[in-house]
Amino acid sequence: MSTSRHWMARGFSALFALALLYPFTALLARIGPWQWGAEVRGPALASVRVSLLLTGFAMVIIVAVGTPVAAYIARCSTRERLWWQAILLVPILLPPLALGILLTLAFGPYGSLGAILEHLDLRLTNSAAAFIVTQIYVGMGYYVLGAVAAFDAVPTILQKQAALLGLPPAKVFLRVTLPLSRLGLAVALSIAWVRAIGEFGAVVVTAYYPSGMPVQLWVNLQSFGLPAVMPLLVVFLAVALPLPWLVHVLAQRNRHA
Amino acid sequence: MLKAHIIKNRRDLEVNVTLELEPGTAVGLFGASGAGKSTVLACIAGIEQPDDGFVQLNGLQLFPPSLPLHRRALGYMTQEPGLFPHLSVSENIYFGIAKALAATARQQQWIATLRDRLQLDPLWHAPAALISGGQARRVALARMLARKPPLVLLDEPFAGLDRQLVRELIDDLIFWSRQIGFSMIAVDHQAEVLKRLCPQQAIVLEQGKIVQRGTWTELYNAPATPLLGSLLAPL
């Protein structure tokens, strides 16, 4: 790319970034002094803990279950793959509130599975387990669809060459497919993380307690108004952004290798 | 010994080819583009599934049923070197060797011999993604030979290389075929390349069928079809 074109592209990208970040100038809006007293700080920090721990746990399950599923779908025939993709789209297509209602009905004490779980002393409404299950439903489709695209991008001939060099399928996956798709997998994981940690509509129905950050933002808005929302918003950005960003940093290392 | 009868229905033609290859011998599959040469190799390698027929290598049934690729123990090189871009040159070469095997002195010595003969020393620790096309073919050759395969399948592995490099690689392949004793089937649309690599015998394919088998002299003196005559004629 010539220098002038490069600078034009950079200028355009800078404008794009400014437009994307423009809403965040509202953090400077005159709404009075921000409220960060004990009555706000305690629940806010508890919500940070809930969001990070439980969303992190949900991500572990999403990666552990979603990666082999994505690897399978990537090898399916076109027709079978289309069915899988439709299934994966269903939970992420629904309005989050609707998903939350369905999850509560299905896993709550009045659903058939929920009743069995209740007998086993496992409550899937307003509990940490309910929070995790909701995050999984919210993020799984994003991760698996992204992971399938990442696996698709690995040239088939390299996998076949590895097999001809004597590696069984599991080793081909670990030594060729996985390393070559790491950037795409990182993007898929970060999208699932961002989507899940910011989820409000579904979580507010299934797990009002324990409150994660989005629900706590809502509580703060209702109870104290905007001055109690802004500090939690800053905390939210500070704790939610580094992890997906770090995943990108790690995946970009030796990108051209 | 390789015995194969490949039947493969492609969209544009039906490939129907019978092959027998004694251990340590080499045969050149020659023909115009689209004659089905690469399909035959891919079916023997297991990259593609034949629709019917059989493939046996030294008594081992490769098809049917289709033996998984990792149990086939054969070398396959195409014009795309297929190096693993996330690994270094040395990691690529050691890729197909089990860790326990790689640790033996004999195996180390074998890799060192390949490294010297193929002049890989300066590249040894380089990322495979950052070497030239010619260097990549050398590395792919070393990687394939590291496992000492009994059969080597070459699908135009010299395409796009300069004549000097092609000559060197052909000499290397002939040298290693004598050292290791592997059989070789090579595909190319340049008769002079195949004639140098597989001087004893050639098989000519047209429209998925064998139209002539014999020595290169027989092919040049009495081409079975006008198309073959035209392909062998000087420019």
Short mmCIF file of C-alpha atoms in Angstrom, two decimals:
data_model
loop_
_atom_site.label_atom_id
_atom_site.label_comp_id
_atom_site.label_asym_id
_atom_site.label_seq_id
_atom_site.Cartn_x
_atom_site.Cartn_y
_atom_site.Cartn_z
CA MET A 1 0.00 0.00 0.00
CA SER A 2 1.41 3.43 -0.93
CA THR A 3 2.12 5.88 1.90
CA SER A 4 -0.72 8.26 1.00
CA ARG A 5 -3.22 5.41 0.77
CA HIS A 6 -1.94 4.05 4.03
CA TRP A 7 -2.53 7.40 5.74
CA MET A 8 -5.98 7.70 4.17
CA ALA A 9 -6.88 4.26 5.46
CA ARG A 10 -5.50 5.13 8.88
CA GLY A 11 -7.45 8.41 8.92
CA PHE A 12 -10.64 6.65 7.96
CA SER A 13 -10.05 4.05 10.67
CA ALA A 14 -9.43 6.82 13.21
CA LEU A 15 -12.77 8.43 12.31
CA PHE A 16 -14.42 5.02 12.62
CA ALA A 17 -12.89 4.57 16.08
CA LEU A 18 -14.03 8.04 17.16
CA ALA A 19 -17.59 7.28 16.06
CA LEU A 20 -17.50 3.94 17.87
CA LEU A 21 -16.24 5.48 21.09
CA TYR A 22 -18.41 8.62 20.90
CA PRO A 23 -21.12 7.32 23.28
CA PHE A 24 -18.49 6.98 25.99
CA THR A 25 -18.10 10.77 26.10
CA ALA A 26 -21.34 10.58 28.08
CA LEU A 27 -19.18 9.48 31.00
CA LEU A 28 -18.26 13.16 31.23
CA ALA A 29 -21.92 14.26 31.28
CA ARG A 30 -22.95 16.66 34.06
CA ILE A 31 -24.97 14.40 36.26
CA GLY A 32 -23.60 15.56 39.57
CA PRO A 33 -20.93 13.90 41.71
CA TRP A 34 -20.52 10.16 41.16
CA GLN A 35 -21.75 8.03 44.00
CA TRP A 36 -19.29 5.43 45.34
CA GLY A 37 -20.21 5.19 48.99
CA ALA A 38 -20.35 1.95 50.93
CA GLU A 39 -24.01 1.36 49.93
CA VAL A 40 -22.96 1.41 46.26
CA ARG A 41 -19.40 0.08 46.51
CA GLY A 42 -20.20 -3.15 48.39
CA PRO A 43 -22.83 -4.56 46.02
CA ALA A 44 -20.90 -3.21 43.03
CA LEU A 45 -17.71 -5.09 43.95
CA ALA A 46 -19.74 -8.20 44.75
CA SER A 47 -21.28 -7.99 41.27
CA VAL A 48 -17.81 -7.70 39.73
CA ARG A 49 -16.79 -10.87 41.55
CA VAL A 50 -19.95 -12.68 40.43
CA SER A 51 -19.56 -11.61 36.81
CA LEU A 52 -15.86 -12.45 36.51
CA LEU A 53 -15.95 -15.77 38.35
CA LEU A 54 -19.19 -17.17 36.97
CA THR A 55 -18.68 -15.91 33.41
CA GLY A 56 -15.14 -17.30 33.53
CA PHE A 57 -16.53 -20.65 34.64
CA ALA A 58 -19.12 -20.53 31.85
CA MET A 59 -16.35 -19.82 29.32
CA VAL A 60 -14.39 -22.88 30.47
CA ILE A 61 -17.47 -25.03 29.82
CA ILE A 62 -18.15 -23.28 26.50
CA VAL A 63 -14.59 -23.95 25.29
CA ALA A 64 -14.48 -27.51 26.64
CA VAL A 65 -17.80 -28.50 25.04
CA GLY A 66 -17.90 -26.10 22.09
CA THR A 67 -14.44 -26.81 20.64
CA PRO A 68 -14.95 -30.51 19.88
CA VAL A 69 -18.48 -29.78 18.63
CA ALA A 70 -17.09 -27.08 16.31
CA ALA A 71 -14.36 -29.46 15.11
CA TYR A 72 -17.04 -32.03 14.29
CA ILE A 73 -19.26 -29.50 12.47
CA ALA A 74 -16.28 -28.25 10.45
CA ARG A 75 -15.87 -31.78 9.03
CA CYS A 76 -19.59 -32.37 8.36
CA SER A 77 -21.22 -32.47 4.96
CA THR A 78 -22.70 -29.16 3.85
CA ARG A 79 -26.26 -30.33 4.50
CA GLU A 80 -25.57 -31.55 8.03
CA ARG A 81 -23.56 -28.42 8.80
CA LEU A 82 -26.50 -26.20 7.81
CA TRP A 83 -28.69 -27.99 10.34
CA TRP A 84 -26.09 -27.53 13.06
CA GLN A 85 -25.73 -23.87 12.21
CA ALA A 86 -29.48 -23.35 12.39
CA ILE A 87 -29.55 -25.00 15.82
CA LEU A 88 -26.70 -22.80 17.05
CA LEU A 89 -28.40 -19.68 15.77
CA VAL A 90 -31.64 -20.32 17.68
CA PRO A 91 -30.50 -19.29 21.19
CA ILE A 92 -28.54 -16.27 19.96
CA LEU A 93 -31.31 -15.17 17.63
CA LEU A 94 -33.93 -14.88 20.37
CA PRO A 95 -34.34 -11.60 22.23
CA PRO A 96 -32.37 -12.16 25.46
CA LEU A 97 -35.46 -11.53 27.57
CA ALA A 98 -37.33 -14.28 25.72
CA LEU A 99 -34.39 -16.64 26.20
CA GLY A 100 -34.41 -15.85 29.92
CA ILE A 101 -38.12 -16.65 30.16
CA LEU A 102 -37.66 -19.94 28.28
CA LEU A 103 -34.69 -20.90 30.47
CA THR A 104 -36.67 -20.16 33.63
CA LEU A 105 -39.63 -22.22 32.43
CA ALA A 106 -37.43 -25.10 31.26
CA PHE A 107 -34.99 -25.24 34.17
CA GLY A 108 -37.19 -23.71 36.90
CA PRO A 109 -39.03 -25.81 39.47
CA TYR A 110 -42.12 -26.04 37.25
CA GLY A 111 -40.29 -27.53 34.27
CA SER A 112 -39.85 -31.30 34.09
CA LEU A 113 -36.03 -31.14 34.18
CA GLY A 114 -36.12 -28.34 36.74
CA ALA A 115 -38.28 -30.45 39.07
CA ILE A 116 -35.78 -33.31 38.90
CA LEU A 117 -32.89 -30.93 39.54
CA GLU A 118 -34.77 -29.40 42.47
CA HIS A 119 -35.01 -32.90 43.97
CA LEU A 120 -31.25 -33.16 43.63
CA ASP A 121 -30.98 -29.83 45.47
CA LEU A 122 -29.76 -28.04 42.37
CA ARG A 123 -31.72 -24.84 41.78
CA LEU A 124 -31.47 -23.35 38.35
CA THR A 125 -33.20 -20.07 39.14
CA ASN A 126 -31.63 -17.24 41.11
CA SER A 127 -28.47 -19.18 41.85
CA ALA A 128 -24.86 -19.28 40.71
CA ALA A 129 -25.71 -22.37 38.64
CA ALA A 130 -28.56 -20.47 36.96
CA PHE A 131 -26.18 -17.61 36.18
CA ILE A 132 -23.64 -20.01 34.60
CA VAL A 133 -26.27 -21.92 32.61
CA THR A 134 -27.64 -18.65 31.24
CA GLN A 135 -24.16 -17.44 30.25
CA ILE A 136 -23.54 -20.74 28.47
CA TYR A 137 -26.76 -20.43 26.48
CA VAL A 138 -25.96 -16.83 25.64
CA GLY A 139 -22.35 -17.39 24.58
CA MET A 140 -22.18 -20.94 23.18
CA GLY A 141 -23.58 -20.16 19.72
CA TYR A 142 -21.17 -17.28 19.19
CA TYR A 143 -18.18 -19.39 20.21
CA VAL A 144 -19.08 -22.48 18.19
CA LEU A 145 -19.99 -20.59 15.01
CA GLY A 146 -16.73 -18.62 15.27
CA ALA A 147 -14.73 -21.76 16.01
CA VAL A 148 -16.21 -23.56 12.98
CA ALA A 149 -15.10 -20.64 10.79
CA ALA A 150 -11.64 -20.79 12.40
CA PHE A 151 -11.30 -24.52 11.73
CA ASP A 152 -12.54 -24.02 8.16
CA ALA A 153 -9.70 -21.60 7.54
CA VAL A 154 -7.07 -24.30 8.17
CA PRO A 155 -6.04 -25.77 4.79
CA THR A 156 -7.31 -29.36 4.56
CA ILE A 157 -4.17 -30.45 2.75
CA LEU A 158 -2.07 -29.65 5.85
CA GLN A 159 -4.27 -31.90 7.98
CA LYS A 160 -4.05 -34.66 5.39
CA GLN A 161 -0.31 -34.21 5.08
CA ALA A 162 0.02 -34.52 8.86
CA ALA A 163 -2.04 -37.71 8.77
CA LEU A 164 0.12 -39.12 5.96
CA LEU A 165 3.13 -38.39 8.17
CA GLY A 166 1.67 -40.87 10.63
CA LEU A 167 -0.37 -38.75 13.04
CA PRO A 168 -3.74 -40.12 14.18
CA PRO A 169 -6.72 -37.71 13.97
CA ALA A 170 -6.51 -36.51 17.59
CA LYS A 171 -2.85 -35.58 17.20
CA VAL A 172 -3.51 -33.88 13.86
CA PHE A 173 -6.08 -31.76 15.67
CA LEU A 174 -3.75 -30.89 18.54
CA ARG A 175 -0.59 -30.29 16.50
CA VAL A 176 -1.96 -28.74 13.30
CA THR A 177 -5.61 -27.71 13.41
CA LEU A 178 -5.61 -26.11 16.86
CA PRO A 179 -2.40 -24.05 16.49
CA LEU A 180 -3.36 -22.85 13.02
CA SER A 181 -6.84 -21.80 14.10
CA ARG A 182 -5.81 -20.13 17.37
CA LEU A 183 -6.44 -16.58 16.16
CA GLY A 184 -9.97 -17.42 15.02
CA LEU A 185 -10.65 -19.35 18.23
CA ALA A 186 -9.43 -16.40 20.27
CA VAL A 187 -11.80 -14.08 18.42
CA ALA A 188 -14.68 -16.54 18.93
CA LEU A 189 -13.92 -16.83 22.64
CA SER A 190 -13.62 -13.08 23.14
CA ILE A 191 -16.95 -12.49 21.38
CA ALA A 192 -18.61 -15.14 23.56
CA TRP A 193 -17.06 -13.56 26.67
CA VAL A 194 -18.08 -10.03 25.76
CA ARG A 195 -21.58 -11.18 24.89
CA ALA A 196 -21.99 -13.19 28.09
CA ILE A 197 -20.46 -10.78 30.59
CA GLY A 198 -22.60 -7.92 29.26
CA GLU A 199 -25.78 -10.00 29.19
CA PHE A 200 -28.72 -8.40 30.96
CA GLY A 201 -32.04 -9.45 29.42
CA ALA A 202 -31.75 -13.18 30.02
CA VAL A 203 -29.85 -12.98 33.31
CA VAL A 204 -32.27 -10.53 34.89
CA VAL A 205 -34.98 -13.21 34.55
CA THR A 206 -32.98 -16.31 35.45
CA ALA A 207 -30.50 -14.97 38.00
CA TYR A 208 -31.45 -11.64 39.51
CA TYR A 209 -29.47 -12.99 42.42
CA PRO A 210 -26.51 -13.35 42.53
CA SER A 211 -26.34 -10.07 40.64
CA GLY A 212 -23.70 -9.72 37.98
CA MET A 213 -22.52 -6.32 36.79
CA PRO A 214 -25.26 -5.65 34.21
CA VAL A 215 -28.03 -6.42 36.72
CA GLN A 216 -26.23 -4.34 39.37
CA LEU A 217 -26.11 -1.42 36.90
CA TRP A 218 -29.87 -1.71 36.58
CA VAL A 219 -30.30 -1.91 40.36
CA ASN A 220 -28.07 1.14 40.84
CA LEU A 221 -30.02 3.09 38.23
CA GLN A 222 -33.32 2.23 39.88
CA SER A 223 -32.13 2.80 43.44
CA PHE A 224 -29.70 5.71 43.23
CA GLY A 225 -29.88 7.13 39.70
CA LEU A 226 -27.12 7.90 37.21
CA PRO A 227 -24.44 9.01 39.74
CA ALA A 228 -24.28 5.42 41.02
CA VAL A 229 -24.27 3.94 37.51
CA MET A 230 -21.23 5.78 36.12
CA PRO A 231 -18.55 4.44 38.51
CA LEU A 232 -19.80 0.88 38.04
CA LEU A 233 -19.71 1.44 34.29
CA VAL A 234 -16.03 2.39 34.52
CA VAL A 235 -15.35 -0.64 36.72
CA PHE A 236 -17.21 -2.81 34.20
CA LEU A 237 -15.00 -1.62 31.35
CA ALA A 238 -11.86 -1.98 33.44
CA VAL A 239 -12.54 -5.59 34.41
CA ALA A 240 -14.37 -6.92 31.34
CA LEU A 241 -12.04 -5.64 28.62
CA PRO A 242 -8.58 -6.96 29.61
CA LEU A 243 -9.35 -10.67 29.31
CA PRO A 244 -10.61 -10.73 25.70
CA TRP A 245 -7.94 -8.23 24.78
CA LEU A 246 -5.25 -10.41 26.34
CA VAL A 247 -6.57 -13.39 24.39
CA HIS A 248 -6.13 -11.33 21.20
CA VAL A 249 -2.62 -10.31 22.22
CA LEU A 250 -1.62 -13.92 22.86
CA ALA A 251 -3.20 -15.13 19.64
CA GLN A 252 -1.50 -12.41 17.59
CA ARG A 253 1.94 -13.43 18.82
CA ASN A 254 3.87 -15.07 15.97
CA ARG A 255 0.85 -14.39 13.76
CA HIS A 256 3.00 -14.65 10.64
CA ALA A 257 4.77 -17.77 11.83
CA MET B 1 4.99 -54.15 -4.25
CA LEU B 2 2.10 -51.90 -5.23
CA LYS B 3 -0.98 -53.34 -6.90
CA ALA B 4 -3.82 -50.97 -7.68
CA HIS B 5 -6.96 -50.78 -9.72
CA ILE B 6 -8.47 -47.34 -9.39
CA ILE B 7 -11.98 -46.53 -10.56
CA LYS B 8 -13.05 -42.99 -9.81
CA ASN B 9 -15.96 -41.13 -11.32
CA ARG B 10 -15.11 -37.50 -11.59
CA ARG B 11 -17.55 -34.91 -12.79
CA ASP B 12 -15.79 -34.62 -16.14
CA LEU B 13 -14.50 -38.17 -16.72
CA GLU B 14 -14.22 -41.71 -15.38
CA VAL B 15 -10.76 -42.70 -14.25
CA ASN B 16 -10.08 -46.42 -14.68
CA VAL B 17 -6.43 -47.37 -14.21
CA THR B 18 -4.57 -50.56 -13.27
CA LEU B 19 -1.04 -50.31 -11.91
CA GLU B 20 1.62 -52.69 -10.64
CA LEU B 21 4.93 -51.51 -9.33
CA GLU B 22 7.84 -53.66 -8.16
CA PRO B 23 9.71 -52.56 -5.03
CA GLY B 24 12.44 -50.04 -5.74
CA THR B 25 11.18 -49.17 -9.22
CA ALA B 26 9.84 -45.90 -10.56
CA VAL B 27 7.12 -45.12 -13.06
CA GLY B 28 6.17 -41.82 -14.62
CA LEU B 29 2.48 -41.08 -15.18
CA PHE B 30 2.32 -38.86 -18.21
CA GLY B 31 -0.52 -37.16 -20.03
CA ALA B 32 -2.24 -33.90 -20.79
CA SER B 33 -3.75 -31.73 -18.05
CA GLY B 34 -7.03 -33.21 -16.80
CA ALA B 35 -6.21 -36.76 -17.91
CA GLY B 36 -6.69 -38.09 -14.36
CA LYS B 37 -3.03 -38.48 -13.33
CA SER B 38 -3.36 -36.58 -10.04
CA THR B 39 -6.61 -38.41 -9.26
CA VAL B 40 -4.80 -41.74 -9.50
CA LEU B 41 -2.08 -40.56 -7.08
CA ALA B 42 -4.61 -39.02 -4.68
CA CYS B 43 -6.57 -42.29 -4.63
CA ILE B 44 -3.45 -44.33 -3.86
CA ALA B 45 -2.44 -41.83 -1.15
CA GLY B 46 -5.93 -41.87 0.35
CA ILE B 47 -6.47 -38.15 -0.15
CA GLU B 48 -9.41 -39.11 -2.38
CA GLN B 49 -11.56 -42.24 -2.13
CA PRO B 50 -11.81 -44.46 -5.22
CA ASP B 51 -15.36 -45.41 -6.16
CA ASP B 52 -14.28 -48.98 -6.85
CA GLY B 53 -11.20 -51.13 -7.32
CA PHE B 54 -8.45 -51.89 -4.83
CA VAL B 55 -5.06 -50.67 -3.63
CA GLN B 56 -2.50 -52.96 -1.98
CA LEU B 57 0.97 -51.99 -0.83
CA ASN B 58 3.40 -54.75 0.22
CA GLY B 59 0.46 -56.99 1.15
CA LEU B 60 -1.28 -54.25 3.14
CA GLN B 61 -4.79 -53.49 1.93
CA LEU B 62 -5.14 -49.70 1.56
CA PHE B 63 -8.54 -49.90 -0.15
CA PRO B 64 -11.20 -51.26 0.34
CA PRO B 65 -11.94 -50.61 3.12
CA SER B 66 -10.12 -47.33 3.17
CA LEU B 67 -7.16 -47.53 5.54
CA PRO B 68 -6.79 -44.35 7.62
CA LEU B 69 -4.14 -42.00 6.23
CA HIS B 70 -1.87 -42.30 9.27
CA ARG B 71 -1.53 -46.06 8.78
CA ARG B 72 -0.58 -45.91 5.11
CA ALA B 73 3.16 -45.27 5.55
CA LEU B 74 3.72 -43.61 2.21
CA GLY B 75 5.21 -40.33 1.08
CA TYR B 76 3.16 -37.81 -0.87
CA MET B 77 4.48 -34.57 -2.32
CA THR B 78 2.57 -32.07 -4.42
CA GLN B 79 3.43 -28.72 -5.96
CA GLU B 80 2.19 -27.20 -2.69
CA PRO B 81 4.95 -28.18 -0.22
CA GLY B 82 2.39 -28.27 2.60
CA LEU B 83 4.83 -27.25 5.33
CA PHE B 84 3.31 -26.48 8.71
CA PRO B 85 3.67 -22.70 8.87
CA HIS B 86 3.57 -22.50 12.67
CA LEU B 87 6.64 -24.72 13.01
CA SER B 88 10.31 -24.28 12.22
CA VAL B 89 12.07 -26.17 9.45
CA SER B 90 13.54 -28.71 11.89
CA GLU B 91 10.17 -29.20 13.60
CA ASN B 92 8.63 -29.86 10.20
CA ILE B 93 11.25 -32.49 9.42
CA TYR B 94 10.87 -34.21 12.78
CA PHE B 95 7.08 -33.93 12.57
CA GLY B 96 6.39 -37.46 11.35
CA ILE B 97 8.83 -39.21 13.63
CA ALA B 98 7.62 -40.52 16.97
CA LYS B 99 9.40 -38.86 19.88
CA ALA B 100 10.85 -42.14 21.10
CA LEU B 101 12.15 -42.92 17.64
CA ALA B 102 13.55 -39.41 17.17
CA ALA B 103 15.70 -39.92 20.24
CA THR B 104 17.55 -42.94 18.84
CA ALA B 105 21.06 -42.37 17.60
CA ARG B 106 20.32 -44.07 14.29
CA GLN B 107 17.36 -41.78 13.59
CA GLN B 108 19.39 -38.70 14.57
CA GLN B 109 22.11 -39.79 12.19
CA TRP B 110 19.57 -40.31 9.42
CA ILE B 111 18.15 -36.81 9.88
CA ALA B 112 21.69 -35.38 9.94
CA THR B 113 22.39 -37.11 6.62
CA LEU B 114 19.25 -35.63 5.08
CA ARG B 115 20.13 -32.23 6.50
CA ASP B 116 23.61 -32.29 4.95
CA ARG B 117 22.68 -33.72 1.57
CA LEU B 118 19.69 -31.37 1.11
CA GLN B 119 21.69 -28.36 2.35
CA LEU B 120 19.21 -27.54 5.08
CA ASP B 121 21.75 -26.38 7.65
CA PRO B 122 21.28 -22.62 7.11
CA LEU B 123 17.49 -23.00 7.32
CA TRP B 124 17.35 -25.42 10.22
CA HIS B 125 15.87 -23.07 12.82
CA ALA B 126 14.02 -20.76 10.39
CA PRO B 127 10.21 -20.49 10.59
CA ALA B 128 8.82 -22.64 7.76
CA ALA B 129 6.49 -19.79 6.76
CA LEU B 130 9.43 -17.55 5.91
CA ILE B 131 11.50 -19.68 3.52
CA SER B 132 11.41 -19.53 -0.27
CA GLY B 133 9.41 -21.88 -2.51
CA GLY B 134 12.51 -23.81 -3.59
CA GLN B 135 13.71 -24.19 0.00
CA ALA B 136 10.22 -25.31 1.02
CA ARG B 137 10.35 -28.17 -1.54
CA ARG B 138 13.68 -29.31 -0.08
CA VAL B 139 12.21 -29.26 3.42
CA ALA B 140 9.09 -31.12 2.24
CA LEU B 141 11.34 -33.71 0.61
CA ALA B 142 13.39 -34.14 3.80
CA ARG B 143 10.21 -34.40 5.89
CA MET B 144 8.84 -37.09 3.61
CA LEU B 145 12.11 -39.05 3.53
CA ALA B 146 12.63 -38.81 7.29
CA ARG B 147 10.12 -41.65 7.68
CA LYS B 148 11.77 -43.79 4.98
CA PRO B 149 8.50 -44.55 3.17
CA PRO B 150 8.33 -47.69 0.99
CA LEU B 151 6.37 -45.79 -1.67
CA VAL B 152 6.71 -42.16 -2.74
CA LEU B 153 4.00 -40.39 -4.74
CA LEU B 154 5.02 -37.18 -6.48
CA ASP B 155 2.35 -34.96 -7.99
CA GLU B 156 4.19 -32.29 -9.97
CA PRO B 157 6.40 -31.40 -7.01
CA PHE B 158 8.72 -29.30 -9.18
CA ALA B 159 6.11 -26.98 -10.70
CA GLY B 160 7.23 -23.37 -10.76
CA LEU B 161 10.88 -24.07 -9.90
CA ASP B 162 13.87 -23.10 -12.04
CA ARG B 163 15.57 -25.79 -14.12
CA GLN B 164 18.70 -25.93 -11.97
CA LEU B 165 16.69 -26.56 -8.81
CA VAL B 166 14.50 -29.14 -10.59
CA ARG B 167 17.65 -30.96 -11.71
CA GLU B 168 19.05 -30.93 -8.17
CA LEU B 169 15.82 -32.19 -6.65
CA ILE B 170 15.50 -34.97 -9.22
CA ASP B 171 19.09 -36.05 -8.54
CA ASP B 172 18.33 -35.99 -4.82
CA LEU B 173 15.23 -38.13 -5.28
CA ILE B 174 17.10 -40.67 -7.41
CA PHE B 175 19.91 -40.75 -4.83
CA TRP B 176 17.50 -41.32 -1.94
CA SER B 177 15.42 -43.87 -3.82
CA ARG B 178 18.60 -45.97 -4.15
CA GLN B 179 19.55 -45.35 -0.51
CA ILE B 180 16.14 -46.16 0.94
CA GLY B 181 14.89 -48.43 -1.81
CA PHE B 182 11.46 -46.87 -2.15
CA SER B 183 9.19 -47.24 -5.15
CA MET B 184 8.11 -44.07 -6.86
CA ILE B 185 5.17 -42.89 -8.96
CA ALA B 186 5.64 -39.44 -10.38
CA VAL B 187 3.18 -37.26 -12.24
CA ASP B 188 4.18 -34.39 -14.43
CA HIS B 189 3.08 -32.85 -17.68
CA GLN B 190 6.69 -32.28 -18.73
CA ALA B 191 8.04 -35.44 -20.34
CA GLU B 192 11.68 -34.44 -19.83
CA VAL B 193 11.17 -34.17 -16.06
CA LEU B 194 9.54 -37.60 -15.85
CA LYS B 195 12.08 -39.16 -18.20
CA ARG B 196 14.92 -38.04 -15.94
CA LEU B 197 13.15 -39.04 -12.72
CA CYS B 198 11.68 -42.35 -13.91
CA PRO B 199 13.86 -43.41 -16.83
CA GLN B 200 12.79 -47.09 -16.92
CA GLN B 201 9.06 -46.92 -17.57
CA ALA B 202 6.17 -44.64 -18.31
CA ILE B 203 2.40 -44.90 -18.35
CA VAL B 204 0.35 -42.57 -20.49
CA LEU B 205 -3.14 -41.50 -19.48
CA GLU B 206 -5.78 -39.95 -21.71
CA GLN B 207 -9.35 -39.27 -20.60
CA GLY B 208 -8.79 -41.33 -17.43
CA LYS B 209 -7.59 -44.47 -19.25
CA ILE B 210 -4.14 -45.90 -19.91
CA VAL B 211 -3.37 -45.58 -23.61
CA GLN B 212 0.25 -46.74 -23.54
CA ARG B 213 2.81 -48.37 -21.23
CA GLY B 214 6.46 -48.84 -22.00
CA THR B 215 9.88 -47.29 -22.03
CA TRP B 216 10.39 -43.67 -22.96
CA THR B 217 12.09 -44.76 -26.20
CA GLU B 218 8.97 -46.72 -27.15
CA LEU B 219 6.80 -43.74 -26.38
CA TYR B 220 8.91 -41.38 -28.45
CA ASN B 221 9.28 -43.82 -31.35
CA ALA B 222 5.69 -45.01 -31.53
CA PRO B 223 3.25 -42.81 -29.61
CA ALA B 224 -0.09 -44.60 -29.26
CA THR B 225 -2.24 -41.55 -29.93
CA PRO B 226 -1.87 -38.30 -31.87
CA LEU B 227 -2.26 -36.36 -28.63
CA LEU B 228 0.68 -38.22 -27.07
CA GLY B 229 2.72 -37.58 -30.19
CA SER B 230 1.92 -33.91 -29.89
CA LEU B 231 2.79 -33.83 -26.16
CA LEU B 232 6.16 -35.46 -26.81
CA ALA B 233 7.03 -33.32 -29.83
CA PRO B 234 9.57 -30.52 -29.29
CA LEU B 235 8.13 -27.01 -29.14
#
